[in-house]
């Protein structure tokens, strides 16, 4: 293995004058990854950990979009520095890799794309100590070089991957925190994002649901603690899901928008630099032929904002990523590039609704905002610079209920909007926001219905293969598979059959226009939200319908209401539900269940297996499922008796 340790001064001299990567310093010697496990023809992998320091010129127009960058402290060269955590897993023999750099922006500091693509267990990330952390090894068998680059600079990622950004001292301004504890601990302690500049400015309120009036009841109080924490004494009469809101005058904002630039500049270095400073370089040039980024949930929202703000163009005018895969973002972006921003906020039905993470534009195509008159689209800046990537946006069904998903495919007035030619959209039919490969149907006391366990690893692997072919060879990818107005599969209200055990849906995440001049913000308008049309079983008719939907034994929804005691009726965040079919006709009739029972649908095991095989084969032909995953689904159907429920 060639020596990777470098001197900061040597790197600085090796870089072009306009490059923004100042230092790339290893924090430990390179070591065998995953206990030296080998992956087919690719062989073993190496793990590399580093800290990358960027230095931004505030006068560069490509950096000027970063809030408060011009006010931040500078080094002797007049640049503003930030330092990001970097982790790399790359083939020990670079010549055996596939030439694609797959970069994940960590989700709240966590590395989770291998949970998705490799079916690793929840909580597992690739570590040098555990060969099993490779899961099925799919990304490694393909030969990807995997990179994770810290981008979130507030306290939320701790102790995970992060970027250290400067504070701007001497600035004060309005800030707001919102806490939903979902427990009965009293008093409860919460972390503030910013220091309180004036304790007299603090106002604390509570309400049962987001739409309720704010209250300051007797028995509620707070106490500011060291470490920018607050202790809240909770009043009687409010359940575990009550919304506590604290407004205050904050000081010393973080320049959090530098996280976008760090992600841009470290990726540009790994992709382009040919010196020994780059762990992906060989024989004087980088081995990276294609750069792709896959971000999950919060990180998918980050990628939509990264694109919208123009960061797919580096400081030398070059395209950074050939392809982006925002996974499960819905129509959301982030509350990151603003003074006193909070990128950890996740606007949903019951939480964080009034944070400006989900404002116009929502769609990739250019369109008009009927409430403000603005005209914009997520691709506007990259179209001007000629740096637009190929994009697969992949969502679960939950995003259409909990993340304004329809606004990616309509304009802000709720009318059909075509996707641009470089964008495809895919919905995982029946899926919750996120589930690990080992998930099973279970009860969550916070949710009214059994929790949906469907996991998206299999279709995501097929889509990554199709994306590679699109980028490298120009092979047209599968057509979009999402609910659309033009196809009659996106509707104003989904009409669910009267299924026993299916809760009544009364609430979903709205899309408000906010007046941000007020603290808390005021809702001054709303955008229309549309929903997937469902079939007689209560399963959505559009999207990627896997065999579990095409040959069903249950109804799967992308939504699940909260239970009594936890903000009853609001959406259970990020959760779907599963309502099994009756086993027999007699059982179905006794329960007044309109859905045919399992014995009525599948008179024998062979009939069921044949239906699973036909569905899987069709998806393979449409390049929405890999042959190995199709075979695994058929084998699972053969192994399961009809009396057993799907996982």
Coordinates of C-alpha atoms in Angstrom, one line a residue:
X1 CA 0.0 0.0 0.0
X2 CA 1.4 3.4 -0.9
X3 CA 2.1 5.9 1.8
X4 CA -0.9 8.2 2.3
X5 CA 0.3 10.4 5.1
X6 CA 0.9 14.0 3.9
X7 CA 2.3 17.3 5.1
X8 CA -0.2 20.2 5.0
X9 CA 2.4 22.5 3.5
X10 CA 3.1 20.1 0.7
X11 CA -0.6 19.8 -0.1
X12 CA -1.1 23.5 -0.1
X13 CA 1.7 23.9 -2.6
X14 CA 0.4 21.1 -4.8
X15 CA -3.0 22.6 -5.2
X16 CA -4.0 25.1 -7.9
X17 CA -4.2 28.6 -6.6
X18 CA -8.0 28.7 -6.8
X19 CA -8.5 25.4 -5.0
X20 CA -10.3 25.7 -1.7
X21 CA -9.0 22.6 0.0
X22 CA -6.2 23.8 2.4
X23 CA -5.3 20.6 4.2
X24 CA -6.2 16.9 4.0
X25 CA -4.7 15.3 7.1
X26 CA -5.0 11.6 8.1
X27 CA -6.2 11.1 11.7
X28 CA -5.0 7.5 11.7
X29 CA -2.9 5.3 9.4
X30 CA -4.8 3.6 6.6
X31 CA -5.9 0.1 7.7
X32 CA -7.6 -3.0 6.3
X33 CA -11.4 -2.5 6.3
X34 CA -14.0 -5.0 7.5
X35 CA -11.4 -7.4 8.9
X36 CA -9.7 -7.7 5.5
X37 CA -12.8 -9.4 4.0
X38 CA -12.5 -9.7 0.2
X39 CA -15.3 -9.0 -2.2
X40 CA -15.2 -11.0 -5.4
X41 CA -12.9 -9.6 -8.1
X42 CA -12.6 -6.3 -6.3
X43 CA -10.8 -7.9 -3.4
X44 CA -10.3 -6.3 0.1
X45 CA -10.9 -2.7 1.1
X46 CA -8.9 -0.1 2.9
X47 CA -10.4 2.3 5.5
X48 CA -9.0 5.9 5.6
X49 CA -10.0 8.6 8.2
X50 CA -9.1 12.2 7.7
X51 CA -9.9 15.8 8.5
X52 CA -10.2 18.1 5.5
X53 CA -9.8 21.9 6.0
X54 CA -11.3 24.2 3.4
X55 CA -10.6 28.0 3.1
X56 CA -13.2 30.0 1.3
X57 CA -12.8 33.3 -0.4
X58 CA -15.9 35.4 0.6
X59 CA -15.5 37.4 -2.6
X60 CA -15.9 34.4 -4.9
X61 CA -19.4 34.6 -6.3
X62 CA -19.7 30.8 -5.9
X63 CA -19.3 31.3 -2.2
X64 CA -21.3 34.5 -1.8
X65 CA -24.6 32.6 -1.3
X66 CA -23.3 31.4 2.1
X67 CA -25.1 33.4 4.9
X68 CA -22.7 35.5 7.1
X69 CA -19.6 34.2 5.3
X70 CA -18.5 37.8 4.8
X71 CA -18.8 38.5 8.5
X72 CA -16.9 35.4 9.6
X73 CA -13.3 35.5 11.0
X74 CA -10.6 35.0 8.4
X75 CA -7.1 33.6 8.3
X76 CA -4.0 35.5 7.3
X77 CA -4.8 35.1 3.6
X78 CA -8.3 36.5 4.1
X79 CA -10.1 33.2 3.8
X80 CA -12.7 31.6 6.1
X81 CA -11.8 28.1 7.3
X82 CA -13.9 25.1 8.2
X83 CA -12.8 21.5 8.9
X84 CA -14.8 18.4 8.0
X85 CA -14.6 14.8 9.1
X86 CA -13.9 12.4 6.2
X87 CA -14.1 8.6 6.0
X88 CA -13.2 6.6 2.9
X89 CA -13.6 2.9 2.1
X90 CA -11.8 2.2 -1.2
X91 CA -10.5 -1.0 -2.9
X92 CA -7.0 -1.8 -1.6
X93 CA -6.1 -2.2 -5.3
X94 CA -7.6 0.9 -6.9
X95 CA -7.3 -0.6 -10.4
X96 CA -10.0 -3.2 -9.3
X97 CA -12.6 -0.6 -8.5
X98 CA -15.4 0.5 -10.8
X99 CA -14.2 4.1 -10.9
X100 CA -17.3 5.5 -9.2
X101 CA -17.0 7.6 -6.1
X102 CA -20.2 7.2 -4.0
X103 CA -20.4 10.0 -1.4
X104 CA -22.9 10.1 1.4
X105 CA -23.7 13.3 3.4
X106 CA -24.1 11.7 6.8
X107 CA -27.6 11.7 8.3
X108 CA -27.2 13.5 11.6
X109 CA -23.6 12.4 11.6
X110 CA -24.5 8.8 10.9
X111 CA -23.3 6.7 8.0
X112 CA -26.4 4.7 6.8
X113 CA -26.3 4.1 3.0
X114 CA -24.9 0.6 3.6
X115 CA -28.0 -0.1 5.7
X116 CA -29.9 0.7 2.6
X117 CA -27.8 -0.7 -0.2
X118 CA -26.1 -3.6 1.7
X119 CA -29.0 -4.6 4.0
X120 CA -26.8 -4.1 7.1
X121 CA -28.6 -4.1 10.4
X122 CA -29.9 -0.9 12.0
X123 CA -27.1 0.9 13.7
X124 CA -24.4 -0.9 11.8
X125 CA -21.8 1.1 9.9
X126 CA -18.7 -0.2 8.2
X127 CA -16.0 -0.6 10.8
X128 CA -12.5 -2.1 10.6
X129 CA -13.4 -4.5 13.4
X130 CA -16.4 -6.3 12.0
X131 CA -16.6 -8.1 8.6
X132 CA -20.3 -8.6 9.2
X133 CA -20.8 -4.8 8.9
X134 CA -20.5 -5.2 5.1
X135 CA -23.9 -6.8 5.1
X136 CA -24.5 -8.5 1.7
X137 CA -21.4 -6.6 0.5
X138 CA -23.2 -5.2 -2.6
X139 CA -21.5 -1.8 -2.8
X140 CA -18.1 -3.4 -2.2
X141 CA -18.8 -6.2 -4.8
X142 CA -19.6 -3.4 -7.3
X143 CA -16.2 -1.8 -6.6
X144 CA -17.5 1.6 -5.4
X145 CA -15.2 3.9 -3.5
X146 CA -17.3 5.0 -0.6
X147 CA -16.8 8.4 1.1
X148 CA -18.6 10.2 3.9
X149 CA -18.0 13.9 4.4
X150 CA -19.3 15.7 7.5
X151 CA -21.5 18.7 6.6
X152 CA -23.6 19.5 9.7
X153 CA -22.0 22.0 12.0
X154 CA -24.4 22.4 14.9
X155 CA -24.6 20.2 18.0
X156 CA -27.0 17.6 16.4
X157 CA -24.4 15.2 14.8
X158 CA -22.4 14.7 18.0
X159 CA -20.7 12.3 18.5
X160 CA -21.0 11.5 14.8
X161 CA -19.4 13.0 11.7
X162 CA -19.5 16.8 11.5
X163 CA -17.9 19.9 10.1
X164 CA -16.5 22.6 12.4
X165 CA -17.5 26.0 11.2
X166 CA -16.7 29.4 12.7
X167 CA -19.1 31.5 14.8
X168 CA -19.7 35.2 14.1
X169 CA -19.2 36.9 17.4
X170 CA -21.1 40.0 18.4
X171 CA -24.3 39.3 16.4
X172 CA -27.6 38.7 18.1
X173 CA -31.0 38.0 16.7
X174 CA -34.2 36.0 17.1
X175 CA -34.1 32.2 17.5
X176 CA -36.7 29.6 18.2
X177 CA -36.5 26.1 19.6
X178 CA -39.3 23.4 19.6
X179 CA -39.3 20.3 21.7
X180 CA -41.6 17.3 21.6
X181 CA -40.3 14.9 24.3
X182 CA -42.6 11.9 23.6
X183 CA -42.1 10.8 27.2
X184 CA -43.4 11.9 30.7
X185 CA -40.0 12.8 32.2
X186 CA -40.5 15.9 34.4
X187 CA -38.6 18.1 34.5
X188 CA -37.1 17.5 31.0
X189 CA -33.8 18.8 29.8
X190 CA -33.3 20.0 26.2
X191 CA -30.4 21.4 24.1
X192 CA -30.4 24.9 22.7
X193 CA -28.8 25.4 19.3
X194 CA -27.4 28.9 20.2
X195 CA -26.4 30.7 23.4
X196 CA -29.1 32.9 25.0
X197 CA -28.0 36.6 24.7
X198 CA -30.6 37.9 27.0
X199 CA -32.4 35.7 29.5
X200 CA -35.2 38.2 29.8
X201 CA -36.0 37.6 26.1
X202 CA -37.0 33.9 26.7
X203 CA -40.7 33.1 26.1
X204 CA -41.8 29.5 26.7
X205 CA -45.2 28.2 25.6
X206 CA -46.9 24.8 25.2
X207 CA -49.7 23.4 23.1
X208 CA -51.1 19.9 22.5
X209 CA -51.0 20.1 18.7
X210 CA -49.3 22.4 16.2
X211 CA -52.5 24.0 15.2
X212 CA -53.6 24.8 18.8
X213 CA -53.2 28.1 20.5
X214 CA -50.0 28.6 22.5
X215 CA -50.4 28.5 26.3
X216 CA -48.4 29.5 29.4
X217 CA -50.2 27.5 32.1
X218 CA -49.5 27.5 35.8
X219 CA -47.0 24.9 36.7
X220 CA -44.8 25.4 33.6
X221 CA -41.4 27.0 34.1
X222 CA -37.9 26.8 32.8
X223 CA -34.3 27.2 34.0
X224 CA -31.3 27.9 31.8
X225 CA -28.4 25.5 32.4
X226 CA -24.7 25.4 31.5
X227 CA -23.8 24.1 28.0
X228 CA -26.7 26.0 26.3
X229 CA -29.3 23.7 27.8
X230 CA -32.7 24.4 29.2
X231 CA -34.6 22.5 31.9
X232 CA -38.4 22.6 31.5
X233 CA -40.8 21.8 34.3
X234 CA -43.9 20.4 32.5
X235 CA -47.4 21.4 33.5
X236 CA -50.3 19.1 34.3
X237 CA -52.9 18.6 31.6
X238 CA -50.5 18.0 28.6
X239 CA -49.5 14.6 27.3
X240 CA -46.1 13.2 26.3
X241 CA -46.5 14.6 22.8
X242 CA -47.1 18.2 23.7
X243 CA -45.2 20.9 21.7
X244 CA -43.0 23.1 23.8
X245 CA -41.8 26.2 22.0
X246 CA -39.1 28.6 23.2
X247 CA -38.3 31.9 21.5
X248 CA -35.3 34.0 22.6
X249 CA -32.6 36.4 21.5
X250 CA -29.6 34.3 20.5
X251 CA -26.0 35.3 20.0
X252 CA -22.9 34.2 18.0
X253 CA -24.5 32.4 15.0
X254 CA -22.6 29.6 13.2
X255 CA -21.8 29.9 9.5
X256 CA -23.6 26.6 8.8
X257 CA -23.8 27.2 5.1
X258 CA -20.1 26.4 4.9
X259 CA -21.2 22.7 5.2
X260 CA -22.3 22.9 1.5
X261 CA -19.0 24.3 0.4
X262 CA -17.0 21.7 2.4
X263 CA -19.0 18.9 0.8
X264 CA -18.4 20.5 -2.6
X265 CA -14.7 21.1 -2.2
X266 CA -13.7 17.8 -0.5
X267 CA -15.5 15.9 -3.3
X268 CA -13.9 18.0 -6.0
X269 CA -10.5 17.2 -4.4
X270 CA -11.2 13.4 -4.3
X271 CA -12.5 13.5 -7.8
X272 CA -9.9 15.6 -9.5
X273 CA -6.6 15.8 -7.6
X274 CA -3.8 13.6 -9.0
X275 CA -1.2 14.1 -6.3
X276 CA -0.3 11.6 -3.5
X277 CA -2.4 13.8 -1.2
X278 CA -5.5 12.2 -2.7
X279 CA -6.2 8.6 -1.4
X280 CA -8.0 7.9 -4.6
X281 CA -5.2 8.9 -6.9
X282 CA -2.8 6.6 -8.7
X283 CA 0.0 7.2 -11.2
X284 CA -0.5 11.0 -11.0
X285 CA -4.2 11.1 -11.6
X286 CA -7.5 10.5 -9.7
X287 CA -9.0 7.1 -10.4
X288 CA -12.5 8.6 -10.1
X289 CA -14.4 8.5 -13.3
X290 CA -17.9 9.2 -12.0
X291 CA -19.0 10.9 -8.8
X292 CA -22.4 10.2 -7.3
X293 CA -24.0 11.3 -4.0
X294 CA -26.8 9.4 -2.2
X295 CA -28.3 11.1 0.8
X296 CA -31.0 9.6 3.0
X297 CA -33.8 11.6 4.6
X298 CA -32.2 14.7 6.1
X299 CA -29.3 14.1 3.8
X300 CA -31.6 13.8 0.8
X301 CA -33.0 17.2 1.7
X302 CA -29.4 18.5 2.0
X303 CA -28.7 17.3 -1.6
X304 CA -31.8 19.2 -2.9
X305 CA -30.5 22.3 -1.3
X306 CA -26.9 21.7 -2.4
X307 CA -28.2 21.6 -6.0
X308 CA -30.6 24.5 -5.6
X309 CA -27.9 26.8 -4.1
X310 CA -25.5 26.1 -6.9
X311 CA -22.9 24.0 -5.1
X312 CA -22.6 21.4 -7.8
X313 CA -20.2 23.8 -9.5
X314 CA -16.8 24.0 -7.9
X315 CA -14.7 27.1 -7.6
X316 CA -13.1 26.4 -10.9
X317 CA -16.4 26.1 -12.7
X318 CA -16.4 22.3 -13.0
X319 CA -19.3 20.0 -12.3
X320 CA -18.8 18.2 -8.9
X321 CA -21.3 15.3 -9.1
X322 CA -22.4 13.5 -12.2
X323 CA -25.5 12.1 -10.4
X324 CA -27.5 12.8 -7.2
X325 CA -29.9 10.5 -5.5
X326 CA -31.9 12.3 -2.9
X327 CA -33.6 9.5 -1.0
X328 CA -36.8 10.1 0.9
X329 CA -36.7 13.9 1.0
X330 CA -40.2 14.6 -0.3
X331 CA -40.5 18.2 -1.4
X332 CA -38.3 19.4 1.5
X333 CA -34.9 21.1 1.7
X334 CA -33.0 22.3 4.8
X335 CA -33.0 25.1 7.3
X336 CA -29.2 25.5 7.0
X337 CA -28.1 28.5 5.0
X338 CA -29.4 31.2 7.2
X339 CA -28.5 33.2 10.3
X340 CA -29.3 31.1 13.4
X341 CA -30.1 28.2 11.2
X342 CA -31.0 24.7 12.6
X343 CA -30.3 22.0 10.0
X344 CA -31.5 19.2 12.3
X345 CA -35.1 20.4 12.0
X346 CA -37.5 18.1 10.3
X347 CA -40.8 19.8 9.5
X348 CA -43.6 17.3 9.9
X349 CA -47.3 17.1 10.9
X350 CA -46.6 17.3 14.6
X351 CA -43.1 18.7 14.8
X352 CA -41.0 21.6 13.5
X353 CA -43.8 22.8 11.2
X354 CA -42.8 26.4 11.3
X355 CA -39.1 26.1 10.4
X356 CA -38.3 27.4 6.9
X357 CA -36.9 24.1 5.5
X358 CA -39.7 23.6 3.1
X359 CA -40.3 26.8 1.2
X360 CA -40.7 27.4 -2.5
X361 CA -39.3 26.2 -4.9
X362 CA -40.3 22.5 -4.3
X363 CA -39.9 21.1 -7.8
X364 CA -37.0 20.6 -10.1
X365 CA -38.7 22.3 -13.1
X366 CA -39.2 26.0 -13.2
X367 CA -42.6 27.2 -12.1
X368 CA -44.4 30.1 -10.5
X369 CA -45.4 30.6 -6.9
X370 CA -49.1 31.7 -6.9
X371 CA -48.7 33.1 -3.4
X372 CA -45.7 35.3 -3.9
X373 CA -45.3 35.7 -7.7
X374 CA -41.8 34.3 -7.6
X375 CA -40.6 32.0 -10.4
X376 CA -37.9 29.4 -9.6
X377 CA -36.9 25.7 -9.7
X378 CA -34.2 23.5 -8.1
X379 CA -32.3 23.3 -11.4
X380 CA -32.2 27.0 -12.1
X381 CA -28.6 27.7 -11.0
X382 CA -27.1 24.5 -12.4
X383 CA -28.8 25.2 -15.7
X384 CA -27.1 28.6 -15.9
X385 CA -23.6 27.1 -15.1
X386 CA -24.1 24.0 -17.1
X387 CA -23.4 21.7 -14.1
X388 CA -26.8 19.9 -13.7
X389 CA -26.3 16.2 -12.7
X390 CA -28.5 13.3 -13.5
X391 CA -31.0 12.9 -10.7
X392 CA -33.0 10.0 -9.3
X393 CA -35.3 11.2 -6.5
X394 CA -36.6 8.2 -4.6
X395 CA -39.3 8.5 -2.0
X396 CA -41.3 6.2 0.2
X397 CA -45.1 6.5 0.2
X398 CA -44.8 8.2 3.6
X399 CA -43.3 11.3 1.9
X400 CA -46.7 12.0 0.2
X401 CA -48.3 12.2 3.6
X402 CA -45.5 13.5 5.8
X403 CA -43.2 15.5 3.5
X404 CA -45.4 17.3 0.9
X405 CA -44.2 14.8 -1.7
X406 CA -46.7 15.8 -4.3
X407 CA -45.1 19.2 -4.7
X408 CA -42.1 17.6 -6.4
X409 CA -44.5 16.6 -9.2
X410 CA -46.9 19.5 -9.3
X411 CA -46.5 23.3 -9.4
X412 CA -47.2 25.3 -6.3
X413 CA -50.9 25.7 -7.4
X414 CA -51.3 21.9 -7.5
X415 CA -51.2 21.5 -11.3
X416 CA -49.3 18.7 -13.1
X417 CA -45.6 19.6 -13.7
X418 CA -43.4 17.5 -16.0
X419 CA -40.0 16.4 -14.6
X420 CA -37.0 17.9 -16.5
X421 CA -35.3 15.4 -18.8
X422 CA -32.3 14.8 -16.4
X423 CA -34.7 13.9 -13.5
X424 CA -36.5 10.7 -12.7
X425 CA -38.8 10.1 -9.7
X426 CA -39.6 6.9 -8.0
X427 CA -42.0 6.1 -5.1
X428 CA -41.6 2.9 -3.1
X429 CA -45.2 1.8 -2.9
X430 CA -46.5 1.0 0.6
X431 CA -43.2 1.9 2.3
X432 CA -42.7 3.8 5.5
X433 CA -40.1 6.6 5.5
X434 CA -37.3 4.2 6.5
X435 CA -36.9 0.7 7.7
X436 CA -33.9 -1.6 8.2
X437 CA -33.5 -4.9 6.5
X438 CA -34.4 -6.9 9.6
X439 CA -37.6 -5.0 10.4
X440 CA -40.7 -6.9 11.1
X441 CA -44.3 -5.9 11.8
X442 CA -44.4 -4.6 15.3
X443 CA -46.3 -2.4 17.7
X444 CA -45.1 1.1 18.6
X445 CA -47.0 2.6 21.6
X446 CA -46.8 6.0 20.0
X447 CA -48.7 4.8 16.9
X448 CA -52.2 3.5 16.5
X449 CA -51.6 0.8 14.0
X450 CA -48.9 -1.9 13.6
X451 CA -45.8 -0.5 12.1
X452 CA -44.9 -1.1 8.5
X453 CA -41.6 -3.0 8.0
X454 CA -41.0 -2.6 4.3
X455 CA -37.3 -1.8 3.4
X456 CA -36.2 -0.3 0.1
X457 CA -32.8 -2.0 -0.4
X458 CA -33.7 -4.2 -3.4
X459 CA -35.2 -1.5 -5.6
X460 CA -32.5 1.0 -4.6
X461 CA -29.8 -1.4 -5.8
X462 CA -31.5 -1.8 -9.2
X463 CA -31.9 2.0 -9.5
X464 CA -28.2 2.6 -8.7
X465 CA -27.3 0.2 -11.5
X466 CA -29.6 2.0 -13.9
X467 CA -28.2 5.3 -12.9
X468 CA -24.6 4.1 -13.6
X469 CA -25.6 3.1 -17.1
X470 CA -27.3 6.4 -17.7
X471 CA -24.3 8.4 -16.6
X472 CA -21.6 6.3 -18.1
X473 CA -23.2 5.0 -21.3
X474 CA -26.2 7.2 -21.9
X475 CA -28.6 4.3 -21.5
X476 CA -32.1 5.7 -20.9
X477 CA -33.2 4.8 -17.3
X478 CA -36.5 3.4 -16.3
X479 CA -39.3 5.9 -16.6
X480 CA -40.5 7.6 -13.5
X481 CA -42.8 5.6 -11.1
X482 CA -44.6 8.1 -9.0
X483 CA -48.2 9.2 -8.5
X484 CA -49.1 11.8 -11.1
X485 CA -52.1 14.0 -11.9
X486 CA -51.7 13.3 -15.6
X487 CA -52.1 9.6 -14.9
X488 CA -55.0 9.9 -12.4
X489 CA -52.9 8.4 -9.6
X490 CA -52.4 11.6 -7.6
X491 CA -55.6 12.7 -6.0
X492 CA -57.0 15.4 -3.7
X493 CA -58.1 12.8 -1.1
X494 CA -57.3 9.1 -1.0
X495 CA -60.4 7.0 -0.5
X496 CA -59.5 4.0 1.6
X497 CA -61.8 1.0 1.9
X498 CA -63.5 0.3 5.3
X499 CA -60.7 -2.0 6.6
X500 CA -61.1 -3.2 10.1
X501 CA -58.2 -1.9 12.2
X502 CA -57.4 0.9 9.7
X503 CA -57.4 4.1 11.7
X504 CA -59.1 7.2 10.3
X505 CA -56.6 9.6 8.7
X506 CA -57.4 13.1 9.9
X507 CA -54.0 14.9 9.7
X508 CA -51.0 15.2 7.4
X509 CA -48.0 17.6 7.0
X510 CA -49.2 20.9 5.4
X511 CA -47.1 23.1 3.2
X512 CA -47.4 26.6 4.7
X513 CA -46.0 29.9 3.3
X514 CA -44.3 31.5 6.3
X515 CA -43.8 35.1 7.3
X516 CA -40.2 34.8 8.7
X517 CA -40.1 38.4 9.9
X518 CA -42.0 37.3 13.0
X519 CA -40.8 35.0 15.8
X520 CA -42.5 32.6 15.9
X521 CA -43.2 32.7 12.1
X522 CA -46.7 33.3 11.0
X523 CA -48.5 31.2 8.4
X524 CA -49.7 33.5 5.6
X525 CA -50.7 31.0 3.0
X526 CA -50.8 27.3 2.1
X527 CA -49.9 25.2 -0.9
X528 CA -52.1 22.3 -2.0
X529 CA -51.1 18.7 -1.1
X530 CA -52.2 15.7 -3.1
X531 CA -52.0 12.0 -2.2
X532 CA -51.5 8.6 -3.9
X533 CA -54.7 6.9 -5.2
X534 CA -55.2 3.5 -3.6
X535 CA -56.8 0.2 -4.8
X536 CA -59.5 -1.9 -3.2
X537 CA -56.9 -3.3 -0.8
X538 CA -55.8 0.1 0.4
X539 CA -52.4 -0.2 -1.4
X540 CA -51.3 2.7 -3.7
X541 CA -51.7 2.0 -7.4
X542 CA -48.6 4.0 -8.6
X543 CA -44.9 3.7 -7.8
X544 CA -42.6 0.7 -7.7
X545 CA -44.9 -2.1 -6.6
X546 CA -42.8 -4.9 -5.3
X547 CA -44.1 -8.5 -5.0
X548 CA -45.2 -7.8 -1.5
X549 CA -47.7 -5.3 -3.0
X550 CA -48.5 -7.1 -6.3
X551 CA -49.0 -10.5 -4.5
X552 CA -50.2 -9.1 -1.2
X553 CA -51.1 -10.6 2.1
X554 CA -51.7 -7.3 3.8
X555 CA -52.5 -3.6 3.2
X556 CA -49.5 -1.2 3.6
X557 CA -49.9 2.5 4.1
X558 CA -47.3 5.3 4.2
X559 CA -49.0 6.8 7.2
X560 CA -49.9 5.9 10.8
X561 CA -51.6 8.3 13.3
X562 CA -50.3 8.9 16.8
X563 CA -51.8 7.2 19.7
X564 CA -53.6 8.7 22.7
X565 CA -51.1 10.2 25.0
X566 CA -48.7 11.2 22.2
X567 CA -50.6 14.0 20.3
X568 CA -53.4 11.7 19.2
X569 CA -54.4 11.9 15.6
X570 CA -51.3 13.7 14.3
X571 CA -49.0 11.7 12.0
X572 CA -46.6 9.3 13.7
X573 CA -43.4 10.7 12.2
X574 CA -41.7 8.7 9.5
X575 CA -44.0 5.7 10.1
X576 CA -46.3 3.6 8.0
X577 CA -48.8 0.9 8.9
X578 CA -49.6 -2.7 8.0
X579 CA -53.0 -4.4 8.3
X580 CA -52.9 -8.1 7.5
X581 CA -55.6 -9.8 5.4
X582 CA -57.9 -12.3 7.2
X583 CA -56.7 -15.9 6.9
X584 CA -60.0 -17.3 5.8
X585 CA -63.2 -16.2 4.2
X586 CA -65.2 -16.9 7.3
X587 CA -62.8 -14.8 9.4
X588 CA -63.1 -12.0 6.8
X589 CA -66.9 -12.0 6.8
X590 CA -67.1 -12.1 10.6
X591 CA -64.9 -8.9 10.7
X592 CA -66.8 -7.3 7.8
X593 CA -63.5 -6.9 6.0
X594 CA -64.0 -6.0 2.3
X595 CA -60.6 -7.4 1.2
X596 CA -60.5 -11.0 0.0
X597 CA -58.8 -13.3 2.5
X598 CA -55.6 -15.1 2.0
X599 CA -57.4 -18.4 1.2
X600 CA -59.5 -16.7 -1.4
X601 CA -56.5 -15.1 -3.1
X602 CA -54.0 -17.9 -2.8
X603 CA -55.8 -21.3 -2.8
X604 CA -52.3 -23.0 -2.5
X605 CA -48.7 -22.2 -2.0
X606 CA -47.9 -22.7 -5.7
X607 CA -50.4 -20.1 -6.8
X608 CA -48.8 -17.6 -4.4
X609 CA -45.2 -18.4 -5.4
X610 CA -46.2 -18.0 -9.1
X611 CA -47.6 -14.6 -8.4
X612 CA -44.5 -13.5 -6.6
X613 CA -42.3 -14.8 -9.4
X614 CA -44.4 -13.1 -12.1
X615 CA -44.1 -9.8 -10.3
X616 CA -40.4 -10.1 -9.6
X617 CA -39.7 -11.1 -13.3
X618 CA -41.6 -8.1 -14.5
X619 CA -39.6 -5.8 -12.3
X620 CA -36.4 -7.3 -13.5
X621 CA -37.4 -6.7 -17.1
X622 CA -38.2 -3.1 -16.2
X623 CA -34.8 -2.8 -14.5
X624 CA -36.4 -2.0 -11.2
X625 CA -35.1 -5.2 -9.5
X626 CA -31.9 -7.1 -9.9
X627 CA -32.0 -10.8 -10.7
X628 CA -30.3 -11.7 -7.5
X629 CA -32.9 -9.9 -5.4
X630 CA -35.8 -11.3 -7.5
X631 CA -34.5 -14.8 -6.8
X632 CA -34.3 -14.1 -3.1
X633 CA -37.9 -12.9 -3.1
X634 CA -39.1 -16.0 -4.9
X635 CA -37.1 -18.2 -2.5
X636 CA -38.6 -16.4 0.5
X637 CA -42.1 -17.0 -0.9
X638 CA -41.3 -20.7 -1.4
X639 CA -40.0 -20.9 2.2
X640 CA -43.0 -19.1 3.8
X641 CA -46.2 -20.9 4.5
X642 CA -49.4 -18.9 3.6
X643 CA -50.3 -18.9 7.3
X644 CA -47.3 -16.7 8.1
X645 CA -47.5 -13.0 7.6
X646 CA -45.0 -11.1 5.4
X647 CA -42.2 -9.6 7.4

